[in-house]
Each structure stands twice: as C-alpha cells, then as structure tokens.
PDB file of C-alpha atoms in Angstrom:
ATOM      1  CA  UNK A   1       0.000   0.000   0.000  1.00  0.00           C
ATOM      2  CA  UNK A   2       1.487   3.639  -0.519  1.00  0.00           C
ATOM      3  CA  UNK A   3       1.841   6.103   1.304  1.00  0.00           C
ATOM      4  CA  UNK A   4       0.039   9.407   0.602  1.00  0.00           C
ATOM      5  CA  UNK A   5       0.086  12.841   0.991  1.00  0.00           C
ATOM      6  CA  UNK A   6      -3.244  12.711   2.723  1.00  0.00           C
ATOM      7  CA  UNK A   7      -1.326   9.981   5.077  1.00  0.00           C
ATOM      8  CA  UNK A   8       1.706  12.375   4.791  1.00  0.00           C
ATOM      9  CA  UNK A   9      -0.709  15.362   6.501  1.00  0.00           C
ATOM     10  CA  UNK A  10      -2.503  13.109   9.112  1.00  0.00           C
ATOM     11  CA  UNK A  11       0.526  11.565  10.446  1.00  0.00           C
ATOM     12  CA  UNK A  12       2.016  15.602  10.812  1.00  0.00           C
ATOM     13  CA  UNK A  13      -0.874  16.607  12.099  1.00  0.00           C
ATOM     14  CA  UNK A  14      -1.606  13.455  14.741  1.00  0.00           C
ATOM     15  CA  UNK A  15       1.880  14.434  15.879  1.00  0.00           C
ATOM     16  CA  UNK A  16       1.524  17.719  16.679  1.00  0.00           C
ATOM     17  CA  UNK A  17      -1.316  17.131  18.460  1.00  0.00           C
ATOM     18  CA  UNK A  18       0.204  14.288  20.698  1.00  0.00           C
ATOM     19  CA  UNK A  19       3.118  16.910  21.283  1.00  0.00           C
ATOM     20  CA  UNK A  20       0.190  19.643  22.378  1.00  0.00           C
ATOM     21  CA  UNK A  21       2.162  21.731  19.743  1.00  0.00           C
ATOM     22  CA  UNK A  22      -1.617  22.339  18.387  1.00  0.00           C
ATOM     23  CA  UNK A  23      -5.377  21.205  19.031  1.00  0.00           C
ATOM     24  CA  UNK A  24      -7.192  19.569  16.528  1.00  0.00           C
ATOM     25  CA  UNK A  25     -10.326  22.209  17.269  1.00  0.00           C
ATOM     26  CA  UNK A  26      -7.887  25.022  15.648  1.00  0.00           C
ATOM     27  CA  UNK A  27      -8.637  22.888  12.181  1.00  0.00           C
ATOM     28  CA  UNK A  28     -11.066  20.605  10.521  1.00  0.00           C
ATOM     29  CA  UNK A  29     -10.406  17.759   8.952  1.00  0.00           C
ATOM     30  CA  UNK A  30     -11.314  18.423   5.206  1.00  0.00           C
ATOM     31  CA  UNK A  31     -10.132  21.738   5.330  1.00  0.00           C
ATOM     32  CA  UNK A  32      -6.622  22.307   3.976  1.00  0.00           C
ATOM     33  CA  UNK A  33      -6.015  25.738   4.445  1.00  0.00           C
ATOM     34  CA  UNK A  34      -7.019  25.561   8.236  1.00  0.00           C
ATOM     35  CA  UNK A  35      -4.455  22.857   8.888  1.00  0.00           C
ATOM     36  CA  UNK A  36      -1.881  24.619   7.362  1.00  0.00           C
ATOM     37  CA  UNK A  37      -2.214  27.513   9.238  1.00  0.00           C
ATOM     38  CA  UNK A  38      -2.068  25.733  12.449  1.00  0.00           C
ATOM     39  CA  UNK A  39       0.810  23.799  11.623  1.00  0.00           C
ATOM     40  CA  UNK A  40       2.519  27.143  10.216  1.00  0.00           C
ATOM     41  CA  UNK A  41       1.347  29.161  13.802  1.00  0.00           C
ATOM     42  CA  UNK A  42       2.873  26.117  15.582  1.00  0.00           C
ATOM     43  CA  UNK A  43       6.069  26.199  13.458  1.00  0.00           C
ATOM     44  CA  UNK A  44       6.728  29.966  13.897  1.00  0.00           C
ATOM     45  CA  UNK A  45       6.228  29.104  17.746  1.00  0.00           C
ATOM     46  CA  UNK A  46       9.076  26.766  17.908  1.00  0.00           C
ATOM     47  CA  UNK A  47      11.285  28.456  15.993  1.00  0.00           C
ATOM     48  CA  UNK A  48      10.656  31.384  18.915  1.00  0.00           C
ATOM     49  CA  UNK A  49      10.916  29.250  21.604  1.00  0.00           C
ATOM     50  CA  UNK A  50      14.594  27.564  19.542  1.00  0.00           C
ATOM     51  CA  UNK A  51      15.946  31.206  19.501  1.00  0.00           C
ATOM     52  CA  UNK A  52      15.242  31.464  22.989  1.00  0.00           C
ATOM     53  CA  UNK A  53      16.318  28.359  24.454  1.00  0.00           C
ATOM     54  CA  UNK A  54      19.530  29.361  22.311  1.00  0.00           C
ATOM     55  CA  UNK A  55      19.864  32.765  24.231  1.00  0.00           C
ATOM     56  CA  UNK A  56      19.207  31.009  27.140  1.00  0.00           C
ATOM     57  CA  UNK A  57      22.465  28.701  26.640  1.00  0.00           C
ATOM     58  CA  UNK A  58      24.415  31.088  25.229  1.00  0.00           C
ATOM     59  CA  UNK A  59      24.191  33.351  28.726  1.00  0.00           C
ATOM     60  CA  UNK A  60      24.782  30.427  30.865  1.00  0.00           C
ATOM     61  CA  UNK A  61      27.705  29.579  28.810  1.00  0.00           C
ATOM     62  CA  UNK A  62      28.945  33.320  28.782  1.00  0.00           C
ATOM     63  CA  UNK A  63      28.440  33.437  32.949  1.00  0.00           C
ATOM     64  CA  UNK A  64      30.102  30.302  33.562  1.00  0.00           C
ATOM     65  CA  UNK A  65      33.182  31.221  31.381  1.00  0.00           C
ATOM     66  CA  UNK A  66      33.105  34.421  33.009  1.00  0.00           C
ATOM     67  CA  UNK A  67      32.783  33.650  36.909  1.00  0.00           C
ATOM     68  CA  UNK A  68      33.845  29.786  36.581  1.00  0.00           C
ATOM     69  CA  UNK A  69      31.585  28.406  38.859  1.00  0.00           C
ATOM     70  CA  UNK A  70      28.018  29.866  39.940  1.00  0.00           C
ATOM     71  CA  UNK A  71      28.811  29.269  43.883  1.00  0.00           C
ATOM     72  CA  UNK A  72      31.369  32.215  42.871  1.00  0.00           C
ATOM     73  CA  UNK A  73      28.940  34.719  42.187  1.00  0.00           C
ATOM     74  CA  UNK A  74      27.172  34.191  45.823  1.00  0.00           C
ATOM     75  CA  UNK A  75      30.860  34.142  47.199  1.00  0.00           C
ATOM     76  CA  UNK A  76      31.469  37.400  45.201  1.00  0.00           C
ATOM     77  CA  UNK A  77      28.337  39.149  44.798  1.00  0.00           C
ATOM     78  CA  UNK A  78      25.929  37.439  47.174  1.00  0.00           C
ATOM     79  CA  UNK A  79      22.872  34.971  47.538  1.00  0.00           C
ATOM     80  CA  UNK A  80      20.496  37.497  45.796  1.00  0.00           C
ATOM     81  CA  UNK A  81      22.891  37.789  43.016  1.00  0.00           C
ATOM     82  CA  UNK A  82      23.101  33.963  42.072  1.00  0.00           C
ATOM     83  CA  UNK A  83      19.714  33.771  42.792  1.00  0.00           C
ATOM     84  CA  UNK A  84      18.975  36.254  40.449  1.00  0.00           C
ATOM     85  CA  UNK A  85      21.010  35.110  37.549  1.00  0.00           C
ATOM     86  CA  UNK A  86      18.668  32.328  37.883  1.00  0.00           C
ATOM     87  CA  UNK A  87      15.514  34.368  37.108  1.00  0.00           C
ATOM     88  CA  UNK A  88      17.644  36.106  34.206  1.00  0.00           C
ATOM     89  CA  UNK A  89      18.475  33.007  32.405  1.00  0.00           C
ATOM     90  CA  UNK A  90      14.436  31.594  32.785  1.00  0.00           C
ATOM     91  CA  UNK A  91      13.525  35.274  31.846  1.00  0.00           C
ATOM     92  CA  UNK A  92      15.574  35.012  28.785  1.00  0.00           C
ATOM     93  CA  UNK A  93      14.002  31.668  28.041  1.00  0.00           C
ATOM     94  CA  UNK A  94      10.738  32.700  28.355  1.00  0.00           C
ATOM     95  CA  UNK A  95      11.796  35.913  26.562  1.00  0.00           C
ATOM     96  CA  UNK A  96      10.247  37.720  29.530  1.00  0.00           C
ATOM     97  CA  UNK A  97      11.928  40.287  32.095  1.00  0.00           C
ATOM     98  CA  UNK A  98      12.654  40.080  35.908  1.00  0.00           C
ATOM     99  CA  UNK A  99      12.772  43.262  37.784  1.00  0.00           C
ATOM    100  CA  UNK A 100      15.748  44.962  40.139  1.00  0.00           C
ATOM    101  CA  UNK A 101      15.823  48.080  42.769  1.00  0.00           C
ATOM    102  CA  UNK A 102      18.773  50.080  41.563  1.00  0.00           C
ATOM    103  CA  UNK A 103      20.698  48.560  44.384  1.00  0.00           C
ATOM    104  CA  UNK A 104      20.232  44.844  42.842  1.00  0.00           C
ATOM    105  CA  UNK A 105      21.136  46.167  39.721  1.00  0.00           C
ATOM    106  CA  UNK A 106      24.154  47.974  41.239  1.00  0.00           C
ATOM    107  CA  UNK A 107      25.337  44.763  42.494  1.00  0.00           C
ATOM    108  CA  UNK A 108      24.655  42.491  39.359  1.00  0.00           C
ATOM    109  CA  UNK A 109      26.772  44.697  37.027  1.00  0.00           C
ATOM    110  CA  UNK A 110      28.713  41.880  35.972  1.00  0.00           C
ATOM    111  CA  UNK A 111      25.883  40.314  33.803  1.00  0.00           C
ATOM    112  CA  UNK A 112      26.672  44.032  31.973  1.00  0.00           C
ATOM    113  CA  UNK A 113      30.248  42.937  31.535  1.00  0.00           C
ATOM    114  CA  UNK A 114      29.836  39.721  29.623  1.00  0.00           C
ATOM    115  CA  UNK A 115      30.090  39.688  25.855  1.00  0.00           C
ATOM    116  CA  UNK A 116      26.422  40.186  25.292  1.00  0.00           C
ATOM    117  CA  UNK A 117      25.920  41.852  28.515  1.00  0.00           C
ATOM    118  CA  UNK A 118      24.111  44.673  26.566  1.00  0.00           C
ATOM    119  CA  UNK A 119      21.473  42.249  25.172  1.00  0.00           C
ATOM    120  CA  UNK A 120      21.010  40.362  28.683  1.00  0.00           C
ATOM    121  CA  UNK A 121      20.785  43.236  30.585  1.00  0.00           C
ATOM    122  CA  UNK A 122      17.991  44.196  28.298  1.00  0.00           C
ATOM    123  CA  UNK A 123      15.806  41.526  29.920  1.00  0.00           C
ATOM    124  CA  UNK A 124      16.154  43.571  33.400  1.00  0.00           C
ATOM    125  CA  UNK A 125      13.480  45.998  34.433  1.00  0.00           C
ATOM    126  CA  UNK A 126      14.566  48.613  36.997  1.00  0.00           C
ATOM    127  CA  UNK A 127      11.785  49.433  39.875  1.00  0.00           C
ATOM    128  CA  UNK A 128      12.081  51.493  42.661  1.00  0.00           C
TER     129      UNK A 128
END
C-alpha cells in the first residue's frame, strides 16, 4: 500500500497534536487551508521558543566562562545575586523580564560585563 500525501498530513498533524504543539479544534479535517495555518502558527512558535532556548544557553555559557563556577557569584556578589542570575536566564528563556531596585542592579553589574551583557541586561526591568 502507498503512502500518501493525505497519510503524509494526518501523520504531521496526529503528531503535533500528541506533542500539544496544536489542538485539533484550531482545524477541521477536510479543510486544507485551516491545517496549514495551524501547523505554520505552531512552526513559527518553535522556531521562537529555539531562539530562545539558544539565548538562554548562550548566557549560561557566557556566565560560567566568566565567573567559573556559579557558587562564585554568591561568594562574590551574594545569595540574591546567584539567585537572580537564575531568574535572568528563565527570563531570557521565556523571553520575559525580571525586575531589580537600583541597588540589585548595582550589584549584578557583571551580567553588563559579559560579551552580550548589553542584550542580557535588556531583559532587566529597573523598579524602585
């Protein structure tokens, strides 16, 4: 028996939806258009959530070749500092922002001085 390009499109689709990357009420199933706009919206999504997981990595990689070991930067800049770099890296994942008092940001300068400390540092919201 071959395999078809209406087997082809099920399988894709059956996929996604076991991965929760779509739901089959965003489509029906004789309508072409509507699937491939749901499997385009949930492509566009990944590719989002890729760059991010990317940016993610690349500022844990940057911190750790900066500071060498993350019980360094509570040694050096304190608890709330390592505990913040946390929230940085899952705010860059989530391509979100955390928020500092100018005195946290004072004393987490150092995410400023790595290589893409410009970019990272835009995912920081100063309060008061």
């Amino acid at each position: 028996m071959a395999y078809s390009c209406t087997d082809f499109v099920d399988d894709v689709l059956n996929d996604m939806v076991i991965r929760s990357w779509i739901k089959p009420e965003q489509y029906e199933p004789d309508d072409p258009q509507a699937q491939c706009n749901a499997v385009v919206v949930a492509i566009a999504d990944a590719d989002v959530s890729l760059r991010l997981a990317a940016d993610a990595k690349q500022f844990n990689a940057e911190l750790l070749d900066a500071v060498e070991t993350l019980t360094g930067i509570a040694e050096q800049h304190g608890a709330l500092a390592l505990a913040n770099v946390v929230y940085l890296q899952a705010a860059i994942l989530k391509g979100g922002v955390i928020e500092l008092t100018r005195d946290e940001a004072e004393n987490f300068t150092f995410v400023r001085d790595l290589p893409s400390g410009g970019r990272w540092w835009q995912s920081i919201k100063l309060i008061e």
